[in-house]
Short mmCIF file of C-alpha atoms and ligand atoms in Angstrom, two decimals:
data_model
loop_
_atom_site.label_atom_id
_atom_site.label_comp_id
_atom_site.label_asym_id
_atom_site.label_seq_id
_atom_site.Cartn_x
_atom_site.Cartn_y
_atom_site.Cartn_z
CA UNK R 1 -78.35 -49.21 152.01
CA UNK R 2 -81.39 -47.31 151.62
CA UNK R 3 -82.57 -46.18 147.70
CA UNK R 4 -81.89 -42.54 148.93
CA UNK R 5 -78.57 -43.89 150.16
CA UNK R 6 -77.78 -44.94 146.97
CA UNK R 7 -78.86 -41.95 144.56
CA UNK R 8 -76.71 -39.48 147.20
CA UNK R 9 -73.88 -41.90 146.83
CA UNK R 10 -74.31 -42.07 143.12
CA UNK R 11 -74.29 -37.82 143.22
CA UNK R 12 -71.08 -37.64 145.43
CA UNK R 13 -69.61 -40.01 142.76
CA UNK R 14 -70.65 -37.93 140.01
CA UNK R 15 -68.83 -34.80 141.20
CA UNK R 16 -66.00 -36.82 142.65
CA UNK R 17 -65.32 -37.76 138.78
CA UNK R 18 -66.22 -34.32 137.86
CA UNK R 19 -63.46 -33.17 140.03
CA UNK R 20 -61.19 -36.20 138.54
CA UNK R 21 -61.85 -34.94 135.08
CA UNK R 22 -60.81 -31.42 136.26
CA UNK R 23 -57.28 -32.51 137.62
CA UNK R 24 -56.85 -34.61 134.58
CA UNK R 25 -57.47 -31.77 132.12
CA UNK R 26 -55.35 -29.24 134.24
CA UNK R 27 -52.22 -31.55 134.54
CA UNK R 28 -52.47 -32.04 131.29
CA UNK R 29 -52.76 -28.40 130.17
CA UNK R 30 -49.97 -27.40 132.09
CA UNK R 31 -47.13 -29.77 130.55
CA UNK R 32 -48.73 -29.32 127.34
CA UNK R 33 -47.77 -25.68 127.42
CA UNK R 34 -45.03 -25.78 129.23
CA UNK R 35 -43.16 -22.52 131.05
CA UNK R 36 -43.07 -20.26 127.55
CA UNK R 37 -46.73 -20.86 126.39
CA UNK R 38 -47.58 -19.99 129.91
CA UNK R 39 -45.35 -16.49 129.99
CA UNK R 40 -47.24 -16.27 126.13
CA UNK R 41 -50.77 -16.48 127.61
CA UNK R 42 -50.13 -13.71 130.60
CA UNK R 43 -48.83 -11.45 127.74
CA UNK R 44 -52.15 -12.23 125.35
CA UNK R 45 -54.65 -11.85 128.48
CA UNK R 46 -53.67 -9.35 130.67
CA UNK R 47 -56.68 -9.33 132.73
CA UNK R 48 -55.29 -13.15 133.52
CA UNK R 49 -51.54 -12.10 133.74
CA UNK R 50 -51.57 -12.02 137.73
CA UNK R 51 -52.67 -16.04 137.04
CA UNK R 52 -50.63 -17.28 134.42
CA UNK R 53 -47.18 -15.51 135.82
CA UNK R 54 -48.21 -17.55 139.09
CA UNK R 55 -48.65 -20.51 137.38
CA UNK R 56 -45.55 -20.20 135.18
CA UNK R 57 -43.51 -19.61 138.56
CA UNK R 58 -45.12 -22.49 140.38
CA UNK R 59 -45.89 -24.90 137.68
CA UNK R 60 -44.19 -27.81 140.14
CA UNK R 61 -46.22 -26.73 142.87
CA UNK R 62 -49.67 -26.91 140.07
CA UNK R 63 -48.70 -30.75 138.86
CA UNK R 64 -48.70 -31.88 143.00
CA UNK R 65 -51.78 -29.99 143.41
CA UNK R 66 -53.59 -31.93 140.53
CA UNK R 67 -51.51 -35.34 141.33
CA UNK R 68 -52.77 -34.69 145.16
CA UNK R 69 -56.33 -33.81 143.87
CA UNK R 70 -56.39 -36.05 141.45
CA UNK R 71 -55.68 -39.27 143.40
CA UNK R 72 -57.73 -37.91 145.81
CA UNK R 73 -61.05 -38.24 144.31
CA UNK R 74 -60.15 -40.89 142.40
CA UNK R 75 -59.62 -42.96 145.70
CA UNK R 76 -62.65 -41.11 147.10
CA UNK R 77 -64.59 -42.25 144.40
CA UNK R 78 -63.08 -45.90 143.93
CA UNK R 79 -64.45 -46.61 147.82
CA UNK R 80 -67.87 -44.70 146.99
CA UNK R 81 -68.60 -47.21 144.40
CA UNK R 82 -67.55 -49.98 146.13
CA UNK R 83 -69.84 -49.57 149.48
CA UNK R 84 -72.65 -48.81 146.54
CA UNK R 85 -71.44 -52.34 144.70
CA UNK R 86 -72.03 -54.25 147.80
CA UNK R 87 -74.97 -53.02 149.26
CA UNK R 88 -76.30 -53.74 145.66
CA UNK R 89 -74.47 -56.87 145.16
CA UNK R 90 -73.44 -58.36 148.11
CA UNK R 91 -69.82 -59.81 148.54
CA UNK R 92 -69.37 -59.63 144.38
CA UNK R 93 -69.40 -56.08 144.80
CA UNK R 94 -65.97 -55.11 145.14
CA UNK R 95 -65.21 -57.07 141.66
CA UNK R 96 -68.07 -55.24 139.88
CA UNK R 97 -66.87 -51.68 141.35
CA UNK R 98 -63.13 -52.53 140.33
CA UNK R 99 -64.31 -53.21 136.73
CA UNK R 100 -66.99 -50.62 136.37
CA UNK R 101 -64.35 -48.08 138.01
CA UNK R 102 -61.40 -49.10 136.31
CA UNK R 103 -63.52 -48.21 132.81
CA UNK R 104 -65.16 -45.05 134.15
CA UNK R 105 -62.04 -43.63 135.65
CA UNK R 106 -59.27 -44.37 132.64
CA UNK R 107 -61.45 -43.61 129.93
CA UNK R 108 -63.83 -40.57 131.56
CA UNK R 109 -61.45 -39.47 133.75
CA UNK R 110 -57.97 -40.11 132.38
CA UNK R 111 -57.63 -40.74 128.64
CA UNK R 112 -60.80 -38.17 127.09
CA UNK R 113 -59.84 -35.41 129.42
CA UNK R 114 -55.93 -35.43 129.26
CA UNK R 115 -56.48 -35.52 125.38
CA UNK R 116 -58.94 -32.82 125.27
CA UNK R 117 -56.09 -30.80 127.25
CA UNK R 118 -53.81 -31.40 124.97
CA UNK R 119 -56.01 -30.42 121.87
CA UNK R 120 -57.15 -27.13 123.45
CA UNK R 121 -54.45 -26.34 126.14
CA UNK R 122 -55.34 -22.85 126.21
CA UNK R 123 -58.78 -23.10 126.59
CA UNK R 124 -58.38 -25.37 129.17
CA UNK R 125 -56.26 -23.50 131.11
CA UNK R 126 -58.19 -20.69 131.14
CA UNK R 127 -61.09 -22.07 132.59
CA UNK R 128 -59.02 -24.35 134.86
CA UNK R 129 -56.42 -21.30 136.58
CA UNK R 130 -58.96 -19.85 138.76
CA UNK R 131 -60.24 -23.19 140.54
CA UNK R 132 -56.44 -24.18 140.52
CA UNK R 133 -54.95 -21.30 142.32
CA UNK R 134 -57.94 -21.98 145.13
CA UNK R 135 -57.17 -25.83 145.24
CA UNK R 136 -53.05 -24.71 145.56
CA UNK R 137 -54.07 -22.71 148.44
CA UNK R 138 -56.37 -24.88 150.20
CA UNK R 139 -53.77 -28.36 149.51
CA UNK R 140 -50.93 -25.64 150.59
CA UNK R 141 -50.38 -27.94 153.82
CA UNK R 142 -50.59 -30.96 152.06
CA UNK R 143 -47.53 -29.37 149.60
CA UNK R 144 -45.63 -28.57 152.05
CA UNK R 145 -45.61 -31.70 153.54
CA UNK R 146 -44.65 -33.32 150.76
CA UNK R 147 -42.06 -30.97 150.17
CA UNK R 148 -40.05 -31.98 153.50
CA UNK R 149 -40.85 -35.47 152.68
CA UNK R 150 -39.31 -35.35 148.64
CA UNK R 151 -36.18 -33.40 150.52
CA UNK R 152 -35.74 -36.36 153.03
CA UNK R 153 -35.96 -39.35 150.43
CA UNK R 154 -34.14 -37.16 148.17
CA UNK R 155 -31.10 -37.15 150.46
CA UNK R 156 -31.28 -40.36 150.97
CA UNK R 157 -31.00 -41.01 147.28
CA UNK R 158 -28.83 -38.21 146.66
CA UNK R 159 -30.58 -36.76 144.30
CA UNK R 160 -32.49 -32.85 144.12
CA UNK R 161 -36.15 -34.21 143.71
CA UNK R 162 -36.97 -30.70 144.92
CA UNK R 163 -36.00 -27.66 143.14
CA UNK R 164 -37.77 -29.20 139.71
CA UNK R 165 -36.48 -26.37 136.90
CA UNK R 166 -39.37 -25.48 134.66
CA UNK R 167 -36.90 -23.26 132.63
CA UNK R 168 -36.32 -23.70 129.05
CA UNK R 169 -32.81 -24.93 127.94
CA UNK R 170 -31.02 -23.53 125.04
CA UNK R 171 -31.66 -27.06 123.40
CA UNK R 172 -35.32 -27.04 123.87
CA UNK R 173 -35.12 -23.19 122.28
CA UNK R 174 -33.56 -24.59 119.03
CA UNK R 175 -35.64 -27.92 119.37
CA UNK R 176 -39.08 -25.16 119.41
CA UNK R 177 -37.51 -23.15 116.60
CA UNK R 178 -36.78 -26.09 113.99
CA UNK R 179 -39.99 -27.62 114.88
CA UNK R 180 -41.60 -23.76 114.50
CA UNK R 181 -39.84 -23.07 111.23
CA UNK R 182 -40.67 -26.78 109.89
CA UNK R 183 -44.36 -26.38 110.90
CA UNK R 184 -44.23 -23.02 108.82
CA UNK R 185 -44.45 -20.79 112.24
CA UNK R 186 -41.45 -18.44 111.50
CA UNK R 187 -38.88 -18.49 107.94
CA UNK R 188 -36.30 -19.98 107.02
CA UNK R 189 -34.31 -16.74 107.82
CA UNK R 190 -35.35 -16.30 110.81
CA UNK R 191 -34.68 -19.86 112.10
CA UNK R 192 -31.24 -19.32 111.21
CA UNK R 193 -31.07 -16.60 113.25
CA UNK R 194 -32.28 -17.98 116.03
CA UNK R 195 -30.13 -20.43 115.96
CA UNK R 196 -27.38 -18.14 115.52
CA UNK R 197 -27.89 -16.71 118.54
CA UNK R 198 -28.04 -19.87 120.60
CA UNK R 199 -24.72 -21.59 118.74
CA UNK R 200 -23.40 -18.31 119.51
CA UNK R 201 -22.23 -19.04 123.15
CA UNK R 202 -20.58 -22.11 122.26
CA UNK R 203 -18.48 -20.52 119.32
CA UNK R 204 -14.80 -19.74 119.59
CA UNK R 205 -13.08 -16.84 117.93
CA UNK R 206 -10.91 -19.41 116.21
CA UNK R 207 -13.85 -20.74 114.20
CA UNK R 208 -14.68 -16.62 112.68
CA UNK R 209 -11.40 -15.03 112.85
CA UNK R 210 -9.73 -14.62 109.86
CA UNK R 211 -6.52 -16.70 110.22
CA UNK R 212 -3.10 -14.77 110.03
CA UNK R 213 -2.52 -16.50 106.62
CA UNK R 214 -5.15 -14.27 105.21
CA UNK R 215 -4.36 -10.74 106.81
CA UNK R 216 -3.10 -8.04 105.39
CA UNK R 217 -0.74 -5.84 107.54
CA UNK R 218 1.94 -3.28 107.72
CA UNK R 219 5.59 -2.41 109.49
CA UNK R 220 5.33 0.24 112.00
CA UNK R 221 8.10 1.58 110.20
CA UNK R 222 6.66 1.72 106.56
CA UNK R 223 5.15 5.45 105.53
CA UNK R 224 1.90 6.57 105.07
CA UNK R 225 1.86 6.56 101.60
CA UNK R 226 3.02 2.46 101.25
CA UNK R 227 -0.05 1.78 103.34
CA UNK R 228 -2.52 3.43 100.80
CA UNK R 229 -1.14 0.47 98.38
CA UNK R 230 -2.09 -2.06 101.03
CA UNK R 231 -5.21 -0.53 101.85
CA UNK R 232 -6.52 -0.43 98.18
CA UNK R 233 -5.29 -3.91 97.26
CA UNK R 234 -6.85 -5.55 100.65
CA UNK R 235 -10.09 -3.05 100.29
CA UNK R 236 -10.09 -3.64 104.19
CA UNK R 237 -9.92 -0.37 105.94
CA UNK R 238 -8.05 -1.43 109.42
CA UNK R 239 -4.31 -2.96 108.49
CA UNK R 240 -2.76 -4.53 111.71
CA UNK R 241 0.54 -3.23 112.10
CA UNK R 242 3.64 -5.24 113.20
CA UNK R 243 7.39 -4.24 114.75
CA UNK R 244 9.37 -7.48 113.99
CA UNK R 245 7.04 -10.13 112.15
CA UNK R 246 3.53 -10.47 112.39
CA UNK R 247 3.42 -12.16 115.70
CA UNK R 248 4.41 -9.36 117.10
CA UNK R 249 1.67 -6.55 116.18
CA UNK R 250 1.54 -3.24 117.92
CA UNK R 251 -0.91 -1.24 116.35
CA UNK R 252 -4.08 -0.88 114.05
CA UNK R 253 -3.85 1.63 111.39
CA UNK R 254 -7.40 2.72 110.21
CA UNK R 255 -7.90 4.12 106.85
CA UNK R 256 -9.68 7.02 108.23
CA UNK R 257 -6.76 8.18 109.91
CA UNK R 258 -5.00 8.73 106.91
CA UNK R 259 -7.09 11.58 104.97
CA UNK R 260 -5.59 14.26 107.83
CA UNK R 261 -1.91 13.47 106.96
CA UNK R 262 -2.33 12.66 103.19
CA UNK R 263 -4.54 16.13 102.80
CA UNK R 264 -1.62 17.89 104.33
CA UNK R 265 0.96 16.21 101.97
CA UNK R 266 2.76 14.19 104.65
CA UNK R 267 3.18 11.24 102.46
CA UNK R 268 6.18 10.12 104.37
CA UNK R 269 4.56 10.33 108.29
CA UNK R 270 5.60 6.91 109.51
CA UNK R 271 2.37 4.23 110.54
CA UNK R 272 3.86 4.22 114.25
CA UNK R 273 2.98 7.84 114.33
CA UNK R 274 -0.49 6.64 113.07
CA UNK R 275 -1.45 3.50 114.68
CA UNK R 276 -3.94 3.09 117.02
CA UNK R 277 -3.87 1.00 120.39
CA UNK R 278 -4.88 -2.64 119.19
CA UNK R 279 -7.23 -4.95 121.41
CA UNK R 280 -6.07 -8.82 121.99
CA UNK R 281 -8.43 -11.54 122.49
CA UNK R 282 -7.28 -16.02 123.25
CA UNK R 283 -8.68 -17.53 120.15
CA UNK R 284 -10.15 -20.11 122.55
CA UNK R 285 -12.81 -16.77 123.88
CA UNK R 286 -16.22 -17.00 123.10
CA UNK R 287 -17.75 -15.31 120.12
CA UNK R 288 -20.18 -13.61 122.76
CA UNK R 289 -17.37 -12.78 125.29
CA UNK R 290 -15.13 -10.93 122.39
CA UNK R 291 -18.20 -9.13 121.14
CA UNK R 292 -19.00 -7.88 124.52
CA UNK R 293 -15.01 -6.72 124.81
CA UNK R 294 -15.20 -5.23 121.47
CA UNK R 295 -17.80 -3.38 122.42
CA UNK R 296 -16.87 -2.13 125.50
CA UNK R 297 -13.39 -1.10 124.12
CA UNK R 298 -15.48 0.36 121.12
CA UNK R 299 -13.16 -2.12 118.75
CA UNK R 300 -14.48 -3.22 115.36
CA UNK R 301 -11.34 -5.19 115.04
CA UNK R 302 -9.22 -7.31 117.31
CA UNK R 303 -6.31 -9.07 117.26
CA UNK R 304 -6.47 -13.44 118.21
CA UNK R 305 -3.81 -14.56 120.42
CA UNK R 306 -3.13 -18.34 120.17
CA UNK R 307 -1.65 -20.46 123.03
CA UNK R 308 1.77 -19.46 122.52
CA UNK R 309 1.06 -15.24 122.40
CA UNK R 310 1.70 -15.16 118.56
CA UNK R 311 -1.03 -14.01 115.96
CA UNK R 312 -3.67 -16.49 115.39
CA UNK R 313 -5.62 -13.59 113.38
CA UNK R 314 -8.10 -11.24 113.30
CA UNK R 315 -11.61 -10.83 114.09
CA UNK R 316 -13.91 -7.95 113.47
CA UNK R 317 -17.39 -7.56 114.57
CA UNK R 318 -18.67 -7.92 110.78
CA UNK R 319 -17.40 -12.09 111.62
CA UNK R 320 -19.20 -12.48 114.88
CA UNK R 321 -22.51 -10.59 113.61
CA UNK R 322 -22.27 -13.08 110.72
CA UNK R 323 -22.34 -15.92 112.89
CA UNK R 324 -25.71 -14.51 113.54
CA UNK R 325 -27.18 -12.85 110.72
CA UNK R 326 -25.56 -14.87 107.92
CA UNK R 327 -22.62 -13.53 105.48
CA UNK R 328 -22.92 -9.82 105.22
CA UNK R 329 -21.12 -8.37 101.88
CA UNK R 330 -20.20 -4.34 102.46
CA UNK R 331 -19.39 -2.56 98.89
CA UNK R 332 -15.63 -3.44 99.19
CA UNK R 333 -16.04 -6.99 99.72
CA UNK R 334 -15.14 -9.12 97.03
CA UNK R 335 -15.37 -12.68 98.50
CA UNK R 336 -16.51 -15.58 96.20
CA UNK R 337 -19.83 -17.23 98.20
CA UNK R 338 -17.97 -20.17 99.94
CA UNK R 339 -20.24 -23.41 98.85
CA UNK R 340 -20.80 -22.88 95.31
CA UNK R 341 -23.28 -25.70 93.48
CA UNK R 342 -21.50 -26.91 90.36
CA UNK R 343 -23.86 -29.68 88.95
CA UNK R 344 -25.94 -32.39 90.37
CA UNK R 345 -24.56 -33.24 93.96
CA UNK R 346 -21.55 -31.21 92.78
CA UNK R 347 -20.09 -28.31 94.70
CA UNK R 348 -16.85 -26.30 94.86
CA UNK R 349 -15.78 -25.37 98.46
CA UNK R 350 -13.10 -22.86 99.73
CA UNK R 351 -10.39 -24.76 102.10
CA UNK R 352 -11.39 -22.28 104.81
CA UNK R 353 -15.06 -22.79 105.17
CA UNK R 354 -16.32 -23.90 108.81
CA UNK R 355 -17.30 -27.26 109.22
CA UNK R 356 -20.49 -26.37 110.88
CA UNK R 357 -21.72 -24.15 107.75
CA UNK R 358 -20.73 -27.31 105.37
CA UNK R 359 -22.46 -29.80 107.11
CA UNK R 360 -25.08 -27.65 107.10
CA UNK R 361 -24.95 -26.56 103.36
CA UNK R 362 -24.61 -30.41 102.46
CA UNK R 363 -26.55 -31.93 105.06
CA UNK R 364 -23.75 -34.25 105.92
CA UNK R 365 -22.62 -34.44 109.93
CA UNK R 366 -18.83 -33.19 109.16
CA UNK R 367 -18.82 -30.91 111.81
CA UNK R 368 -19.88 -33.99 114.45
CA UNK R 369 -17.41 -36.10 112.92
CA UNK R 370 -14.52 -34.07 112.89
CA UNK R 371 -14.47 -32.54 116.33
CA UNK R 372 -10.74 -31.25 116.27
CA UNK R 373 -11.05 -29.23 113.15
CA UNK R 374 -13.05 -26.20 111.84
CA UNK R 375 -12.57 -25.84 108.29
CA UNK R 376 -12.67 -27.71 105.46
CA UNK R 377 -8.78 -27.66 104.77
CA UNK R 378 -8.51 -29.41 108.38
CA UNK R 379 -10.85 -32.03 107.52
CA UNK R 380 -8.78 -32.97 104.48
CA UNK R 381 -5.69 -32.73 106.05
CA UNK R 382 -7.05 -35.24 108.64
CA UNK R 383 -8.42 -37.48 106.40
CA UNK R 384 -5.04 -37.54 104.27
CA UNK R 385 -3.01 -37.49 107.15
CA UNK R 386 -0.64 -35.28 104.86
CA UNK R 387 -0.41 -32.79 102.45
CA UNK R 388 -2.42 -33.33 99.34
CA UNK R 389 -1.26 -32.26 96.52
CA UNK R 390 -3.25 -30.19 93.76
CA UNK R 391 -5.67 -32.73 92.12
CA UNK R 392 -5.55 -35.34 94.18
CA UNK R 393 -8.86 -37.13 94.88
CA UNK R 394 -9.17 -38.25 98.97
CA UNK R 395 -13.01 -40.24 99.63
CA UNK R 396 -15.13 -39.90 102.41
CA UNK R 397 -18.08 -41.45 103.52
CA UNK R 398 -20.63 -40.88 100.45
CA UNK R 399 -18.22 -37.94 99.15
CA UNK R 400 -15.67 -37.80 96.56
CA UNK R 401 -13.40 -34.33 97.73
CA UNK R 402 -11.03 -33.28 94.68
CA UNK R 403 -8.05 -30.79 96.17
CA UNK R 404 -8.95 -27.93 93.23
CA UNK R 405 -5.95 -25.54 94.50
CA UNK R 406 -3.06 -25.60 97.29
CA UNK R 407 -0.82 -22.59 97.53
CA UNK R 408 2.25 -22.85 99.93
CA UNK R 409 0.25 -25.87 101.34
CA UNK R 410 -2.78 -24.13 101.67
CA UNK R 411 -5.92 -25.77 100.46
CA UNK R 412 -7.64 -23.16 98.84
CA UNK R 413 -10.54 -24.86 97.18
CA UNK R 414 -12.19 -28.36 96.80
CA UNK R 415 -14.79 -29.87 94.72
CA UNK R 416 -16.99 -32.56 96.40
CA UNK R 417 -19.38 -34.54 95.01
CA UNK R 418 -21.68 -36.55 96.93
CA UNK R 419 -21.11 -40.39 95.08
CA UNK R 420 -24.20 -41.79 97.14
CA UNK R 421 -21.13 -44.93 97.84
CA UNK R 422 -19.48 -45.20 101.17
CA UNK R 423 -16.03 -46.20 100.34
CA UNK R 424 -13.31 -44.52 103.24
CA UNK R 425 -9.88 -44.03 102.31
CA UNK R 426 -7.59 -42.49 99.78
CA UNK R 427 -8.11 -42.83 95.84
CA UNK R 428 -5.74 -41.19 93.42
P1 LIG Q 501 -13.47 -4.10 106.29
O1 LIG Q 501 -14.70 -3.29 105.98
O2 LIG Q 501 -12.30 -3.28 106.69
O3 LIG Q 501 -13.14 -5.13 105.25
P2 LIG Q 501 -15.04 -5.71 108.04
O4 LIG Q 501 -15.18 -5.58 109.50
O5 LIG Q 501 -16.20 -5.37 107.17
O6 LIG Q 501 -13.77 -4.89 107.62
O7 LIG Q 501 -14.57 -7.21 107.73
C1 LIG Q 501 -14.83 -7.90 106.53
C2 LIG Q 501 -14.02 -9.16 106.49
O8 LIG Q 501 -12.66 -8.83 106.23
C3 LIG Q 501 -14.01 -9.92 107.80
O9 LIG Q 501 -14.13 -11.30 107.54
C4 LIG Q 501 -12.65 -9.63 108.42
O10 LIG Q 501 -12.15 -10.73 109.16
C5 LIG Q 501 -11.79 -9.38 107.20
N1 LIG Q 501 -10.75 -8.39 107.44
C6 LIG Q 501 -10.87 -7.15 107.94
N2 LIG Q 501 -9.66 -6.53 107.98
C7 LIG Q 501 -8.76 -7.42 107.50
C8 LIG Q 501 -7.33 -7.40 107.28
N3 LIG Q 501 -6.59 -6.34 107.59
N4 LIG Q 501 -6.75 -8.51 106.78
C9 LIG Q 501 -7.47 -9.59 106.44
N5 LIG Q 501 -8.81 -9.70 106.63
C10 LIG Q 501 -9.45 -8.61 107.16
#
């Protein structure tokens, strides 16, 4: 090989491993960001949006053009080196240009680009989108081969190597968020609402309603002036009304509707003159299904059916919005917080607090542990396998759960106190 041979070989290889380091960075750039940094950056640049929507849209299509590229002049620039090695150093040449290559292409070409990418993704990308977009087009046949090619050995492997999803999952959102919120990104509050929103699909009514042990309602047949008493002791201002017993309700009386009769002295106007048309929802319906309904059927408050068509309970849209926003206390409301701290790893819990919200007030996994039950009450119940009676003492894991109060064999409150000991069972 001529000495002019050799210095234009020695060029070509120089931009071949330009081009290398190009792919490299551009791969890399692209999973760094992933589809929602991508949808970010056409939003902060518009005079790039045309780009980065593409690329957020085709972002399979993007990591085969850089593989495709990539290998490409890699390859290209493996067999440059070697003709180069050989007419320089006769048959040891291929061993030189395998070890001089090997170190040239991982650390040049692999390793300091890809972690440059990943250090300054956006940078990188926007210097990198234009060339990409041209390399897409020009390896378009190239793709599409491939493309048949993944469909065929897919079959045969019966699996979809095709339709790659770059969409985020709901997981990934709430992965992003904690990671966001820990990383000081967004607050506390906000993280919790975020996550609100996402648990929301996979919450039941049954988890927010409040159960029938806890409503307040009225016979159709009672007068107007009996349900003013149960309005002002409940401070609630819809009363489910019943015919026979209270799995049977037919109505909703709303507070509102009573100023017309009671201005007009009709004291005595029955509620089934009163009552409104009630709205039924399956306590197994999801929190965002019955908020849709409700608002829809312009319903603050419906009515849970359980499995059998009796009352389950209520729920209002102040529960589901909770889910989401956190407790909301209106001027009537006189509920004592649920989790209350009461010393040093001590804290007094209502029977009827959700799992979920414990385990997340204690960070302790009830809510994973005891998958058939939502509240407190049912997780004592469970562990007891009977009815515990008012000061008894049950152990769980670390915790040590005194029954405070039980009324009719309702658990009504709890003190647990985290013992740092894992001793299961009963103690008395
Ligand atoms: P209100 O303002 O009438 O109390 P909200 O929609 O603000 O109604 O609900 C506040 C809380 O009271 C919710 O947890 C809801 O489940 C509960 N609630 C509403 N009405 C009743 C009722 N009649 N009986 C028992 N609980 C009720």
């Amino acid at each position: 090989m001529l000495s002019s041979d050799i210095a234009g070989s020695i060029i070509l290889l120089t931009v071949l491993m330009g081009f290398s380091i190009y792919f490299s960075m551009t791969e890399t750039s692209i999973t760094a960001a992933g589809k929602g940094k991508l949808l970010a950056l056409a939003d902060e640049n518009p005079h790039r949006k045309k780009g980065f929507l593409w690329l957020a849209d085709n972002v399979a299509k993007a990591i085969n053009v850089t593989l495709i590229g990539n290998n490409l002049v890699n390859i290209g620039a493996s067999a440059v080196a070697t003709s180069v090695a050989i007419s320089l150093f006769g048959a040891a040449g291929p061993a030189v240009a395998v070890a001089i290559m090997t170190v040239l292409i991982v650390i040049f070409c692999e390793i300091l680009p890809k972690n440059i990418a990943i250090a300054r993704k956006e940078t990188v990308l926007l210097l990198c989108l234009p060339f990409l977009r041209l390399f897409s087009f020009v390896l378009s046949p190239v793709i599409a081969f491939l493309q048949i090619l993944l469909k065929l050995i897919g079959k045969l492997l019966g699996m979809d190597l095709v339709s790659f999803s770059a969409l985020i999952s709901r997981e990934e959102i709430d992965h992003i968020v904690s990671e966001g919120s820990a990383a000081g990104a967004l607050e506390e509050d906000e993280r919790k609402m975020i996550h609100g929103v996402i648990a929301f699909e996979d919450t039941r009514v049954s988890e927010v309603m409040a159960p029938r042990t806890d409503m307040y309602a009225i016979e159709e047949d009672e007068s107007a002036e009996e349900s003013v008493r149960i309005f002002l002791e409940s401070g609630h201002s819809r009363i489910p009304v019943y015919k026979e017993d209270i799995d049977d309700i037919v109505g909703i009386l709303y507070a509102k509707d009573l100023l017309g009769p009671l201005s007009r002295g009709e004291q005595h106007l029955l509620i089934k003159n009163l009552m409104r048309k009630p709205l039924y929802v399956p306590e197994t319906m999801k929190t965002d299904e019955a908020l849709d309904m409700m608002k829809k059927s312009r319903k603050h408050l419906a009515i849970v059916v359980d499995e059998y068509g009796g009352t389950a309970g209520l729920v209002t849209l102040e529960d589901l919005i909770e889910e989401i926003v956190g407790d909301i206390q209106d001027e009537y409301d006189k509920e004592t917080p649920e989790i209350r701290s009461a010393g040093e790893g001590c804290y007094l819990v209502q029977g009827q607090v959700n799992l979920e919200d414990l385990a997340e007030a204690l960070n302790y996994p009830f809510d994973t542990v005891f998958e058939d039950v939502d509240t407190l009450a049912g997780m004592i119940l469970e562990i007891t396998g009977n009815f515990p009676s008012q000061g008894q003492t049950v152990c769980y894991g670390p915790w040590e759960i005194k029954v405070l109060e039980v009324q009719n064999h309702r658990i009504l409150e709890a003190k647990m106190k985290f013992t740092g000991t894992t001793d299961e069972g009963l103690a008395d």
